C-alpha positions as YAML, in Angstrom:
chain: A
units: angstrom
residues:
- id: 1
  name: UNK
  ca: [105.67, 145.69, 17.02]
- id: 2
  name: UNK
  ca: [104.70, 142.17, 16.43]
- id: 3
  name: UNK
  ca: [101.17, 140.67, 15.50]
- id: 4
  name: UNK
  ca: [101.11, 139.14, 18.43]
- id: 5
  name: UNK
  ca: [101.12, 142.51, 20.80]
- id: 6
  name: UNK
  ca: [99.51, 144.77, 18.30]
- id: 7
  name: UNK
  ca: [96.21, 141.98, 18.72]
- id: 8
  name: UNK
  ca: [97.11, 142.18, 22.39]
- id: 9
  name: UNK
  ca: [97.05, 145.94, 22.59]
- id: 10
  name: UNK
  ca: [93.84, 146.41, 20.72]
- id: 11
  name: UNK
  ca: [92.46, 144.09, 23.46]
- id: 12
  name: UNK
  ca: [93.28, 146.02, 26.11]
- id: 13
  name: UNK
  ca: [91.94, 148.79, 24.51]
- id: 14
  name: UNK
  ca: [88.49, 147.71, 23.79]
- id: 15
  name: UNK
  ca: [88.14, 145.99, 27.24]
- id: 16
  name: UNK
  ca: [89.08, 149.56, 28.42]
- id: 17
  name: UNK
  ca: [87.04, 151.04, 26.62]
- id: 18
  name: UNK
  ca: [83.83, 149.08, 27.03]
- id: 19
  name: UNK
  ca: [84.76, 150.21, 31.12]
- id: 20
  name: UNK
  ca: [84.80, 153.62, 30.43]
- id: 21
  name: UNK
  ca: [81.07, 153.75, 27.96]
- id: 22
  name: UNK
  ca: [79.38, 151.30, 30.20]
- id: 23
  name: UNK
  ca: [80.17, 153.64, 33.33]
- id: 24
  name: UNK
  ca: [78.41, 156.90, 31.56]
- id: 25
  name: UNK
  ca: [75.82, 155.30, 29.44]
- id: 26
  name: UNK
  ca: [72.74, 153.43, 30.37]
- id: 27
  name: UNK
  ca: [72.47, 151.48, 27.00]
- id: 28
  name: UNK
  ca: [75.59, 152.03, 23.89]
- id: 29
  name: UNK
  ca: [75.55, 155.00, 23.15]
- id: 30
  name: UNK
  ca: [73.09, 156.21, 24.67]
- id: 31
  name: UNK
  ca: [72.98, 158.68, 27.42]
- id: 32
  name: UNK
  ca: [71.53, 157.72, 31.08]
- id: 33
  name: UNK
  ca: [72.23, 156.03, 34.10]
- id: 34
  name: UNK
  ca: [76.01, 154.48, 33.88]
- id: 35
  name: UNK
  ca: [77.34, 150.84, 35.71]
- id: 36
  name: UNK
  ca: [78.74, 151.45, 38.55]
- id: 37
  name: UNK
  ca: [80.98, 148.31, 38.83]
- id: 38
  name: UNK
  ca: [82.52, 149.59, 34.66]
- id: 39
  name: UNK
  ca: [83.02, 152.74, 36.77]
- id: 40
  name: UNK
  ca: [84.66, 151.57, 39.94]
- id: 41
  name: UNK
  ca: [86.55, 148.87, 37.55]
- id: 42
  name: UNK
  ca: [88.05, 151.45, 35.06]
- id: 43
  name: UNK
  ca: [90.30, 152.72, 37.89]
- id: 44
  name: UNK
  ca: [90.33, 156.78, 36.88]
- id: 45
  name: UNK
  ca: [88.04, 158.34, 40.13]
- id: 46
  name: UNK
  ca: [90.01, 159.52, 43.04]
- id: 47
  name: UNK
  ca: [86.91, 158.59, 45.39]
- id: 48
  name: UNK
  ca: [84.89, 155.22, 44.66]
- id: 49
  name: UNK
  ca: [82.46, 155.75, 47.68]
- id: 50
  name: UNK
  ca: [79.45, 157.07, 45.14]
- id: 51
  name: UNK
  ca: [80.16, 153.52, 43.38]
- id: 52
  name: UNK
  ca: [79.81, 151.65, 46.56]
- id: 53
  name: UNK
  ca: [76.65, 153.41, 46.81]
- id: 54
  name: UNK
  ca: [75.32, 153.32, 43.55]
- id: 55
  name: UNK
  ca: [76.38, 149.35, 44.07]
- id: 56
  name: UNK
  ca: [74.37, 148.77, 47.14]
- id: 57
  name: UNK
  ca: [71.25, 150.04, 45.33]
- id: 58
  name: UNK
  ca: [71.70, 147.37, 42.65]
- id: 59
  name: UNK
  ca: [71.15, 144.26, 45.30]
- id: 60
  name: UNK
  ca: [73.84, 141.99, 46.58]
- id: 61
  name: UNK
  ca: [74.18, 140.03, 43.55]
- id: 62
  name: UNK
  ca: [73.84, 141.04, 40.42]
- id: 63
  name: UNK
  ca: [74.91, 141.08, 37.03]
- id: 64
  name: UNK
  ca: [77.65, 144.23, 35.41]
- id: 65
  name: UNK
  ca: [77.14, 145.02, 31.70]
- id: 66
  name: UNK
  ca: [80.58, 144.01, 31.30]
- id: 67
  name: UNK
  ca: [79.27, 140.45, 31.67]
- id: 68
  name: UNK
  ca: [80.85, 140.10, 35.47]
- id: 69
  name: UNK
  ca: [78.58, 138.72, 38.93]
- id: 70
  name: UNK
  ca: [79.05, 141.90, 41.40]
- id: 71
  name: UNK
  ca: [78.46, 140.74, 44.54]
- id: 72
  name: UNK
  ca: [78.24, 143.51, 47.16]
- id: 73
  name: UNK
  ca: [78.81, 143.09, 51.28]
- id: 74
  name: UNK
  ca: [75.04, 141.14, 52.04]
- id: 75
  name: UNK
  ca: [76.51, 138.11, 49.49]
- id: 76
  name: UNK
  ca: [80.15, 137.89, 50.85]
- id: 77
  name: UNK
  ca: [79.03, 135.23, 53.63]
- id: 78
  name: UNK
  ca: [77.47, 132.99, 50.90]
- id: 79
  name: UNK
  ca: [80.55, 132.78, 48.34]
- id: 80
  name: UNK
  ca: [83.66, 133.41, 50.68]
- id: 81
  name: UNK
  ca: [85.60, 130.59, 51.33]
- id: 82
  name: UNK
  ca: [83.83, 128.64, 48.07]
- id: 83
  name: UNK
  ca: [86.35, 125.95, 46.80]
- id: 84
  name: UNK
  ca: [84.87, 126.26, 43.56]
- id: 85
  name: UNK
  ca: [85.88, 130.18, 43.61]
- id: 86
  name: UNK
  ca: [89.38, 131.02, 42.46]
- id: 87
  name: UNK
  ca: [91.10, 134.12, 41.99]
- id: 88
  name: UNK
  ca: [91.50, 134.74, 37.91]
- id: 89
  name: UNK
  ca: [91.68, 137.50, 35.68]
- id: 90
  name: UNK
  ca: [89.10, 138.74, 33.37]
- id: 91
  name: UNK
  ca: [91.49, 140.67, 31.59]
- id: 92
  name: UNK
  ca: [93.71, 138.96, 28.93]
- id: 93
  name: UNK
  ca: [96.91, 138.57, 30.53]
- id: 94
  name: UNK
  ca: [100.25, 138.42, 28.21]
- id: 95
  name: UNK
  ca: [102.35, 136.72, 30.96]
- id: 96
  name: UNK
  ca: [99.67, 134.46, 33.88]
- id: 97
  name: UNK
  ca: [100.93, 134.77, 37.23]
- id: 98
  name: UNK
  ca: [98.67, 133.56, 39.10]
- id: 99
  name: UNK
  ca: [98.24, 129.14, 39.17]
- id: 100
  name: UNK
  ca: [96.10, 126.89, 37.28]
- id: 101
  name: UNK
  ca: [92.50, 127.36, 38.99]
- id: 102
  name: UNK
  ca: [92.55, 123.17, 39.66]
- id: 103
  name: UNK
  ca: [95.86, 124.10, 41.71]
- id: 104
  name: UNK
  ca: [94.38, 127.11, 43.62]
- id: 105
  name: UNK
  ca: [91.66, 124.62, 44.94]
- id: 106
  name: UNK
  ca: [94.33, 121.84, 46.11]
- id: 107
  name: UNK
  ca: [97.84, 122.48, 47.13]
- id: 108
  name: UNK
  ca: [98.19, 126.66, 46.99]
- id: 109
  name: UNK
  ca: [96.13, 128.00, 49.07]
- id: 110
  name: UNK
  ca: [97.71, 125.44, 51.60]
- id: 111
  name: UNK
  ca: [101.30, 126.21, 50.33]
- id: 112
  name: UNK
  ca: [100.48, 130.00, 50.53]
- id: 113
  name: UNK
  ca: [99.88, 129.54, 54.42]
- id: 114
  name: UNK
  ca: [102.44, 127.76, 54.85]
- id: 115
  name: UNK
  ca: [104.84, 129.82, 52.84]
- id: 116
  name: UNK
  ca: [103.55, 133.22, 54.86]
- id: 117
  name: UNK
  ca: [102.83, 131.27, 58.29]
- id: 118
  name: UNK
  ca: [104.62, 132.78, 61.19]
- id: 119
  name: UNK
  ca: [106.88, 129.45, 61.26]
- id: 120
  name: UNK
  ca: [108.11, 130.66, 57.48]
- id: 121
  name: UNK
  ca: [107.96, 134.46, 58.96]
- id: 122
  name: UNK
  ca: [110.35, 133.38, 62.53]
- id: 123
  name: UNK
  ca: [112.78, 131.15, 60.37]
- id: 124
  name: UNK
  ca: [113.27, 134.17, 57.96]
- id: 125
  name: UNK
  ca: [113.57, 136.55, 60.60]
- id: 126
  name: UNK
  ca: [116.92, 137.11, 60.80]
- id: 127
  name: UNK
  ca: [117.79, 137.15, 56.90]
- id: 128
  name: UNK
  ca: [114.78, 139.73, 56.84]
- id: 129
  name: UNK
  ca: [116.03, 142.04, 59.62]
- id: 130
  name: UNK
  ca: [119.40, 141.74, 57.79]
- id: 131
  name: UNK
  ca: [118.21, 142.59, 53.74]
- id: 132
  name: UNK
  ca: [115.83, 145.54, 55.44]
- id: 133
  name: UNK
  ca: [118.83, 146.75, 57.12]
- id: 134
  name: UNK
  ca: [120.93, 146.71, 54.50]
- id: 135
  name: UNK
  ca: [118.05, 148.79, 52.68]
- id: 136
  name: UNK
  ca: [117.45, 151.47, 55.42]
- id: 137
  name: UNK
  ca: [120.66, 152.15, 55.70]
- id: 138
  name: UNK
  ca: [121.25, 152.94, 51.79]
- id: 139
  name: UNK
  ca: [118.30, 156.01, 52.27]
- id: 140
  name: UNK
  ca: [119.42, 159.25, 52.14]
- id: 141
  name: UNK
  ca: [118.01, 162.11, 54.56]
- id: 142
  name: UNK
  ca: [115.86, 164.88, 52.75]
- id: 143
  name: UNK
  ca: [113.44, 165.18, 50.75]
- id: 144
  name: UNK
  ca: [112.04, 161.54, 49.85]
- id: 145
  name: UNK
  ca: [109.29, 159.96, 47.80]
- id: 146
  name: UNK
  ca: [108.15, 157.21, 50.29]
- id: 147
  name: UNK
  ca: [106.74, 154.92, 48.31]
- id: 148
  name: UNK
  ca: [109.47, 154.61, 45.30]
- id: 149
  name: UNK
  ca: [112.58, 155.63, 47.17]
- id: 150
  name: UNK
  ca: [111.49, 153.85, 50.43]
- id: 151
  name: UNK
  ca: [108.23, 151.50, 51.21]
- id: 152
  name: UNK
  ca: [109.00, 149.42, 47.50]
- id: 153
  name: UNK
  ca: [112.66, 148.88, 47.98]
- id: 154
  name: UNK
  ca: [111.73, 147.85, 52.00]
- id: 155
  name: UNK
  ca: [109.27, 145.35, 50.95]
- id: 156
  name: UNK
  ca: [111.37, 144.04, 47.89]
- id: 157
  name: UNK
  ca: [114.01, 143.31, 50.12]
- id: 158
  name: UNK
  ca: [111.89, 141.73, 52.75]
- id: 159
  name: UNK
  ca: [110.46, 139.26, 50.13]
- id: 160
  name: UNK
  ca: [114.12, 138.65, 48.63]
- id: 161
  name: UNK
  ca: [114.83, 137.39, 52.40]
- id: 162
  name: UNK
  ca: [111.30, 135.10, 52.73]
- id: 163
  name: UNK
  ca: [111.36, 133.72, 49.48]
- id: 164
  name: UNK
  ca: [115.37, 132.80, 50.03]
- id: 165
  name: UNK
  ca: [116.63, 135.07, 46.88]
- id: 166
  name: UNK
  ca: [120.41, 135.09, 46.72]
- id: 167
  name: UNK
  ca: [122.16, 137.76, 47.85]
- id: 168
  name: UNK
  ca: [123.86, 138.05, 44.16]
- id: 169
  name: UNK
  ca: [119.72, 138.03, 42.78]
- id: 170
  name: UNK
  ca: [118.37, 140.45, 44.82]
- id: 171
  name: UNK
  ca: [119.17, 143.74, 42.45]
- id: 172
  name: UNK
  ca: [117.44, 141.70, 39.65]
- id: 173
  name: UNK
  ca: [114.52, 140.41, 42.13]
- id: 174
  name: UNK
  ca: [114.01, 144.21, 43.11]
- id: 175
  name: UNK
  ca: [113.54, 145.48, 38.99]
- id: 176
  name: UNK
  ca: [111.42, 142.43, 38.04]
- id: 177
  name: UNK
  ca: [108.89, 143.27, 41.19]
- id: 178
  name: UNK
  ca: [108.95, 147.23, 40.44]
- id: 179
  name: UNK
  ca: [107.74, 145.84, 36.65]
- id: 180
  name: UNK
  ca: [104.95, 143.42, 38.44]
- id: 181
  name: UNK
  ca: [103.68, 146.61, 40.50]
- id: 182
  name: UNK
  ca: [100.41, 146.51, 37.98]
- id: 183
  name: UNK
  ca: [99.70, 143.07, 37.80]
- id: 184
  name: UNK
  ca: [97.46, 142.70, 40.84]
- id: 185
  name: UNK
  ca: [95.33, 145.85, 39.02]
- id: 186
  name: UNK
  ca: [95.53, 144.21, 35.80]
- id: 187
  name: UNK
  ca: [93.61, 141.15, 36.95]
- id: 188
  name: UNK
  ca: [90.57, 143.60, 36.41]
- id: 189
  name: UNK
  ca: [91.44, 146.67, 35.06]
- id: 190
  name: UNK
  ca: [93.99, 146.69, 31.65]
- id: 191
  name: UNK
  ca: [96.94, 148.87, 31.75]
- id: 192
  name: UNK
  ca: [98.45, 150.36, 28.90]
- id: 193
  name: UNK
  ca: [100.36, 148.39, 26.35]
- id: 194
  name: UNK
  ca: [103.75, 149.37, 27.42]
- id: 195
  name: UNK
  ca: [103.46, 148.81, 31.40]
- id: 196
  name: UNK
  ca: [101.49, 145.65, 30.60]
- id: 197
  name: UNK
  ca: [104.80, 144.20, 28.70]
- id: 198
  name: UNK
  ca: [106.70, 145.54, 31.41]
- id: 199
  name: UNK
  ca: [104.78, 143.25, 33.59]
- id: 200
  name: UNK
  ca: [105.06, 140.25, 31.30]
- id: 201
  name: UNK
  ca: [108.57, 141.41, 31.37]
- id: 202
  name: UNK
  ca: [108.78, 141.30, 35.04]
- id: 203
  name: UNK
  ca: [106.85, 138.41, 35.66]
- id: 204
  name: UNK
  ca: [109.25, 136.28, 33.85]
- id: 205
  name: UNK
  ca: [112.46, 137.87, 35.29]
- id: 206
  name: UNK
  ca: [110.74, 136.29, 38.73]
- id: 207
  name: UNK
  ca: [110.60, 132.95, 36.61]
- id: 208
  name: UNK
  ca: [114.49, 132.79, 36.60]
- id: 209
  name: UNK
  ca: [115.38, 134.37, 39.52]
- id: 210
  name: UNK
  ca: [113.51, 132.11, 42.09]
- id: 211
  name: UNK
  ca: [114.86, 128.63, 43.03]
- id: 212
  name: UNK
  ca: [113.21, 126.01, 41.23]
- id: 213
  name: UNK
  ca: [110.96, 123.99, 43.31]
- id: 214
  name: UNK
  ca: [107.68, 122.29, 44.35]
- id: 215
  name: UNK
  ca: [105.52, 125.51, 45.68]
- id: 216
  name: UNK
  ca: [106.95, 127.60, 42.85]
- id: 217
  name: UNK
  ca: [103.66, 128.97, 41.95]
- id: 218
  name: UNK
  ca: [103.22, 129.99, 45.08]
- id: 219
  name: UNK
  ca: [106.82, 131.89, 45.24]
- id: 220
  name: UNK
  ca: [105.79, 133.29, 42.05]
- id: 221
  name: UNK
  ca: [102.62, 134.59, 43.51]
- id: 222
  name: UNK
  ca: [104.03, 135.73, 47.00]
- id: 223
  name: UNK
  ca: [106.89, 137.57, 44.63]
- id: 224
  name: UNK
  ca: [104.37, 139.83, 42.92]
- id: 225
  name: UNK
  ca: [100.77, 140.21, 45.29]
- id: 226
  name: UNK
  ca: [103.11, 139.77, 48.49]
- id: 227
  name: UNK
  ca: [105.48, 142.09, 48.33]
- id: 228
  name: UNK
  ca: [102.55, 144.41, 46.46]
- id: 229
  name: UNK
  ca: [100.43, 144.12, 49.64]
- id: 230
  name: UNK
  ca: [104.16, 145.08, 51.79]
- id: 231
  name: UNK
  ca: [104.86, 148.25, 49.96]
- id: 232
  name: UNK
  ca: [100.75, 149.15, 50.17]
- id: 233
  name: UNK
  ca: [100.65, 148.49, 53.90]
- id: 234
  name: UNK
  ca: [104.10, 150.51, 54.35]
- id: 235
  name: UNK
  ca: [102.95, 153.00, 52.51]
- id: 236
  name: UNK
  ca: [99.41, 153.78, 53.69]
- id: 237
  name: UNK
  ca: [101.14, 153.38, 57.37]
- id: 238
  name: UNK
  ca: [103.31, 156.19, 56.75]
- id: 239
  name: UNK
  ca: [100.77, 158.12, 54.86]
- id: 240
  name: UNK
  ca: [98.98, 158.34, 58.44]
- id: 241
  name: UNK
  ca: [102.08, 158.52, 60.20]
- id: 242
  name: UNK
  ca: [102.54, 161.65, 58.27]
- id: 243
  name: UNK
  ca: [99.36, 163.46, 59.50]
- id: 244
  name: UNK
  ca: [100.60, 162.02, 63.43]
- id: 245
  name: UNK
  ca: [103.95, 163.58, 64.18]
- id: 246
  name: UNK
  ca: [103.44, 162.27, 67.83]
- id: 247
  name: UNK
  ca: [103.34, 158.77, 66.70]
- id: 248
  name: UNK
  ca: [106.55, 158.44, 64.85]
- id: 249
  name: UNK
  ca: [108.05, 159.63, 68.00]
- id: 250
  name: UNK
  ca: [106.33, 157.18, 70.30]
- id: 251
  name: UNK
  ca: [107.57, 154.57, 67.28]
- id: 252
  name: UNK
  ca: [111.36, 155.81, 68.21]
- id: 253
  name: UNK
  ca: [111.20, 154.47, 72.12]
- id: 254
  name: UNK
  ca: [108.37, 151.75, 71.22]
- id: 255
  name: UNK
  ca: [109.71, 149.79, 68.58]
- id: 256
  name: UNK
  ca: [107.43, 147.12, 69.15]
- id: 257
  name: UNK
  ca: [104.27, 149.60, 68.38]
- id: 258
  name: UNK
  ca: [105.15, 149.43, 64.91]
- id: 259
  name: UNK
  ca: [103.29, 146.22, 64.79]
- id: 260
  name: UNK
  ca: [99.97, 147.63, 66.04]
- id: 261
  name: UNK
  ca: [100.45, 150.56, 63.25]
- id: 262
  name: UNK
  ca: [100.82, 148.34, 60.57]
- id: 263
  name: UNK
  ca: [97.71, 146.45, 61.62]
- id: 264
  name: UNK
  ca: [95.96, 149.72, 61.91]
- id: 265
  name: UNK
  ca: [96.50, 150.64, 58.20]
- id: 266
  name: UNK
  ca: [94.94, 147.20, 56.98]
- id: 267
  name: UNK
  ca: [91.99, 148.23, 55.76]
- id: 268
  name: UNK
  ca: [88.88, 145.83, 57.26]
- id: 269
  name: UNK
  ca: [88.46, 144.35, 53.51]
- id: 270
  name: UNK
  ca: [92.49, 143.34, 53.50]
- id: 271
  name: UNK
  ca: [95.13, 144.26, 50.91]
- id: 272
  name: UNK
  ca: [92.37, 144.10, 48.04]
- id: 273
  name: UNK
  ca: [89.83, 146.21, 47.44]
- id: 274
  name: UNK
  ca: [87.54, 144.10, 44.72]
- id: 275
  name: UNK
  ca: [88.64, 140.57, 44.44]
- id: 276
  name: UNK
  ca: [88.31, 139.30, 41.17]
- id: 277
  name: UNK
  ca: [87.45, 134.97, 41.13]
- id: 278
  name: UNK
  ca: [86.17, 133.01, 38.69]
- id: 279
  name: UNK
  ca: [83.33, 129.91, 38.82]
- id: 280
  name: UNK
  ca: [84.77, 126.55, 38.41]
- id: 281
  name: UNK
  ca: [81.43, 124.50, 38.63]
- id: 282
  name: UNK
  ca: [77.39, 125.95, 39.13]
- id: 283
  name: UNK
  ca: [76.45, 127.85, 42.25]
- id: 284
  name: UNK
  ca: [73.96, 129.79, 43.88]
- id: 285
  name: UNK
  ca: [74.04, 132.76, 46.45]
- id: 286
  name: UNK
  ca: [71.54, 135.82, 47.27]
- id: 287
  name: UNK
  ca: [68.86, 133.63, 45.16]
- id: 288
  name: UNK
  ca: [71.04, 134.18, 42.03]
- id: 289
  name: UNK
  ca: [72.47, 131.04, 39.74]
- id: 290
  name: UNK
  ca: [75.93, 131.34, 39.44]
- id: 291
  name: UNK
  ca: [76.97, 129.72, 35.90]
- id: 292
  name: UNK
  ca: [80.80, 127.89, 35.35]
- id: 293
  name: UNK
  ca: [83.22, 130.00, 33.83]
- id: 294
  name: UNK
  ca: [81.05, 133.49, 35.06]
- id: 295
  name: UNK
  ca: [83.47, 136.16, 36.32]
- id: 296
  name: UNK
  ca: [82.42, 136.89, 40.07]
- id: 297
  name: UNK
  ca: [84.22, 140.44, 41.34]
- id: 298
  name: UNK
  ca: [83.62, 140.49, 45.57]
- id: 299
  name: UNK
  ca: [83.44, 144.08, 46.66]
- id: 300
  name: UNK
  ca: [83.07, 144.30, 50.26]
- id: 301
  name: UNK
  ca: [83.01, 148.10, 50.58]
- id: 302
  name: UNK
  ca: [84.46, 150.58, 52.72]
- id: 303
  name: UNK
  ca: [84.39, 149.20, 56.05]
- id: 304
  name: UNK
  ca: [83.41, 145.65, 55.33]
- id: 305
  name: UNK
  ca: [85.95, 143.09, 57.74]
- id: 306
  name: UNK
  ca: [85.17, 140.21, 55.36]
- id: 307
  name: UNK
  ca: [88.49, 139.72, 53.06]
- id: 308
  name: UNK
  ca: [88.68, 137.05, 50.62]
- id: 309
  name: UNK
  ca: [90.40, 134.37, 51.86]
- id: 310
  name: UNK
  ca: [93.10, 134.26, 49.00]
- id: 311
  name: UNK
  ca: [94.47, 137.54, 49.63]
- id: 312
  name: UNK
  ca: [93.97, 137.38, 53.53]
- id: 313
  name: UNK
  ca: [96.97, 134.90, 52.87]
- id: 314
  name: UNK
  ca: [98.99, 137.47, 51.76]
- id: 315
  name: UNK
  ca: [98.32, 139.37, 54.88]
- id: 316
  name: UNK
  ca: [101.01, 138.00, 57.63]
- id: 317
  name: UNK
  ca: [104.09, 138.54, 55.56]
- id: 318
  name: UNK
  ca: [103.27, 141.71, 54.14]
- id: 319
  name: UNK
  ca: [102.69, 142.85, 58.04]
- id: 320
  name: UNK
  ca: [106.00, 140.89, 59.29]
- id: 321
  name: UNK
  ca: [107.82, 142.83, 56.18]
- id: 322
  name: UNK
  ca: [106.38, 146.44, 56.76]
- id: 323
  name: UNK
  ca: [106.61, 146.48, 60.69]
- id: 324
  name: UNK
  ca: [110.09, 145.35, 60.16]
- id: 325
  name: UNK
  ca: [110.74, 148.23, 57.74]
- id: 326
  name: UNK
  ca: [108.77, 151.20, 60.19]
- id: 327
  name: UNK
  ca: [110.89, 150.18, 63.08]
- id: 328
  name: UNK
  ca: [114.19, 150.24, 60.94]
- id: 329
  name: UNK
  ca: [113.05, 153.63, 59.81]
- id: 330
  name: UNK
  ca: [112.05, 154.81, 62.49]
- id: 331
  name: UNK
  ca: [115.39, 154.13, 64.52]
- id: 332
  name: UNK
  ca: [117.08, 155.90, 61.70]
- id: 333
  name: UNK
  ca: [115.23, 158.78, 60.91]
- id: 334
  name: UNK
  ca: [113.97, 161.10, 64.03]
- id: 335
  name: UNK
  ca: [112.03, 163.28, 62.34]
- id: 336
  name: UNK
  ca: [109.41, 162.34, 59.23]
- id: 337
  name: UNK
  ca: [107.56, 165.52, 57.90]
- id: 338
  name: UNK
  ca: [104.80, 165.77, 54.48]
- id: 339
  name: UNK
  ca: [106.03, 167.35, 51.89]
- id: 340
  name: UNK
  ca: [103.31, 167.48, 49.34]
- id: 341
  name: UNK
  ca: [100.37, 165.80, 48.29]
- id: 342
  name: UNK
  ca: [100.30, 161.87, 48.35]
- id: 343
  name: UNK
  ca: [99.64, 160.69, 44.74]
- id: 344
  name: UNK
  ca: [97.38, 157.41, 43.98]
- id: 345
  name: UNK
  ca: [97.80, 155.36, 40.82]
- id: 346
  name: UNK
  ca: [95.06, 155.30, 37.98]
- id: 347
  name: UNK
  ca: [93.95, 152.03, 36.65]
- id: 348
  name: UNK
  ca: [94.19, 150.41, 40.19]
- id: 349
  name: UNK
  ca: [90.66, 149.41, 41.41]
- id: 350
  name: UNK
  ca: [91.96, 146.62, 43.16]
- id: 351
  name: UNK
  ca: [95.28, 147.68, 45.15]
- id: 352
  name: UNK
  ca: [93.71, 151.64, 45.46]
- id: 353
  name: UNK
  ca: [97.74, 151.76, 45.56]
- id: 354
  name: UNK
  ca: [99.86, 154.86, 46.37]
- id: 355
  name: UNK
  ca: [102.53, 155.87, 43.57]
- id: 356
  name: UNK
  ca: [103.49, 158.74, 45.24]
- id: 357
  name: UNK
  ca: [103.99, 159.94, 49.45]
- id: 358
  name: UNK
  ca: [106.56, 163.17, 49.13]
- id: 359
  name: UNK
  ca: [108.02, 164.09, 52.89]
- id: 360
  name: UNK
  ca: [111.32, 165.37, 54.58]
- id: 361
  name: UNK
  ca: [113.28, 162.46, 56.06]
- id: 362
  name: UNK
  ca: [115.32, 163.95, 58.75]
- id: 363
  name: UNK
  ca: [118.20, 162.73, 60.96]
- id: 364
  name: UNK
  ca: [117.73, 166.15, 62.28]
- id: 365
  name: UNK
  ca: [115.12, 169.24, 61.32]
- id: 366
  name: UNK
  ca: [114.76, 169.24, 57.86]
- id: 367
  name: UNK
  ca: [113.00, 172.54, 58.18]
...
């Protein structure tokens, strides 16, 4: 182990750490009311709604002990769509992913739309249909994790096919975005040292396997939150699918409904459950002076329709991808039965991402 990841392992550690004592100690130390942000932010409770409510009781804007701006639902309208709010992380990052925050306020956001626009989405739509094909047809029947065996190998090949990956590329594309799966969680929560250099690891595969050209940090991005948000959305669409036998059926003679079941698994806040931005310059909101440089984490809350802008970006491909995938699916497997209990990742405030779905995939009974 070098220097260099030794020093970055112990800061992982103490960020992690300062998470978990902040969340179960009023003061250091010292026992009392915790933070409910260090608690939501630590990423180890299976249900954040007594954070969301232990949040609303602190105001719409105020301040974490971990030194970030939470600002709840009542706040959103006064800081979304800021231009001098950009997504960052305020976790230290071996490998940065996302752009410089002068670029986020010029030419990505617009490359990101146009990148994930539905002319991007129609002029990919055959090699899409073709890569996700390809896919379906390599999944066995039986017993199936559906997020690992199906919804992340779906959604890396429908990002192989928008972002143009060569056909020769697309093995390698696949690995380096399994690595990445973290790094949307790791903007605000760390991981441990090994996934974290997996990331790094991952990250820079991306580097060398995309084309070199003038919206390359937005490829990069789309690569990694993109086809996150994909295998989310297919996976929390056939988590509900699983509890609705009758609508995998009606997905069998209505392909086309697989649209309106993706859009029915976006949750109101988007892909991102806390959105993590920095300041770039002063600013005020909910009577509160914002400084430059302060950390700012949005957290809409279960059932606010207000997502940040950045990741609402993300949205249209990651809903072109996974509808493609359901219908493909769907056409190919008749019957799709639970076969255990789903399984959600630790250390993922953000993403709230499934790791595991077990069920039967069935060209006929599978019971």
């Amino acid at each position: 182990m070098t220097v260099a990841t030794s020093a970055l392992g112990r800061d992982l550690q103490l960020v992690h750490a300062a998470q978990w004592l902040y969340s179960v100690n009023g003061e250091p130390f010292v026992p009392g009311d915790g933070d409910p942000y260090a608690g939501l932010v630590r990423g180890f409770d299976e249900d954040p709604a007594p954070f969301h409510a232990a949040l609303a009781e602190r105001g719409p804007l105020w301040r974490s002990r971990l030194g970030h701006w939470v600002a709840g639902p009542a706040a959103l309208p006064a800081l979304l769509g800021r231009p001098d709010l950009v997504v960052a992380a305020a976790v230290p990052q071996p490998e940065p992913w996302l752009p410089a925050p002068d670029r986020q306020r010029t030419t990505v956001a617009r490359d990101l739309a146009h990148r994930g626009g539905r002319g991007a989405l129609r002029a990919a739509a055959a090699p899409l249909r073709r890569l996700v094909t390809a896919t379906a047809a390599g999944i066995a029947p039986g017993p199936a994790d559906l997020i690992g065996a199906v919804a992340a190998p779906l959604a890396a090949a429908g990002y192989a096919a928008l972002l143009g990956v060569e056909d020769d590329r697309r093995a390698a594309f696949a690995a380096a975005v399994t690595d990445t799966a973290p790094c949307v969680d790791a903007l605000l929560c760390p991981q441990t040292l090994a996934v974290t250099g997996r990331a790094a690891a991952g990250v820079r595969a991306l580097r060398g396997l995309l084309a070199p050209t003038g919206d390359a940090e937005t490829r990069l991005v789309l690569a990694v939150a993109g086809t996150r948000a994909a295998t989310d959305l297919l996976g929390e669409t056939l988590r509900g699918l699983l509890d609705r036998p009758g609508e995998w059926t009606r997905l069998r003679s209505d392909p086309a409904y697989a649209t309106s079941a993706v859009r029915a698994a976006v949750p109101p806040q988007g892909p991102w459950h806390l959105h993590p931005l920095t300041a770039l310059a002063p600013l005020e909101a909910a009577g509160v002076r914002i400084e430059a440089g302060d950390h700012v984490t949005l957290v809409p809350g279960p059932g606010a329709a207000a997502p940040a802008p950045y990741a609402r970006l993300l949205l249209p491909g990651a809903r072109a991808v996974a509808a493609e995938a359901l219908r493909l699916l769907a056409a190919r497997f008749p019957h799709l039965r639970p076969d255990g209990a789903p399984v959600r990742a630790r250390r993922a405030p953000v993403t709230r991402r499934l790791v595991r779905l077990p069920a039967l995939l069935g060209e006929e009974e599978t019971r």
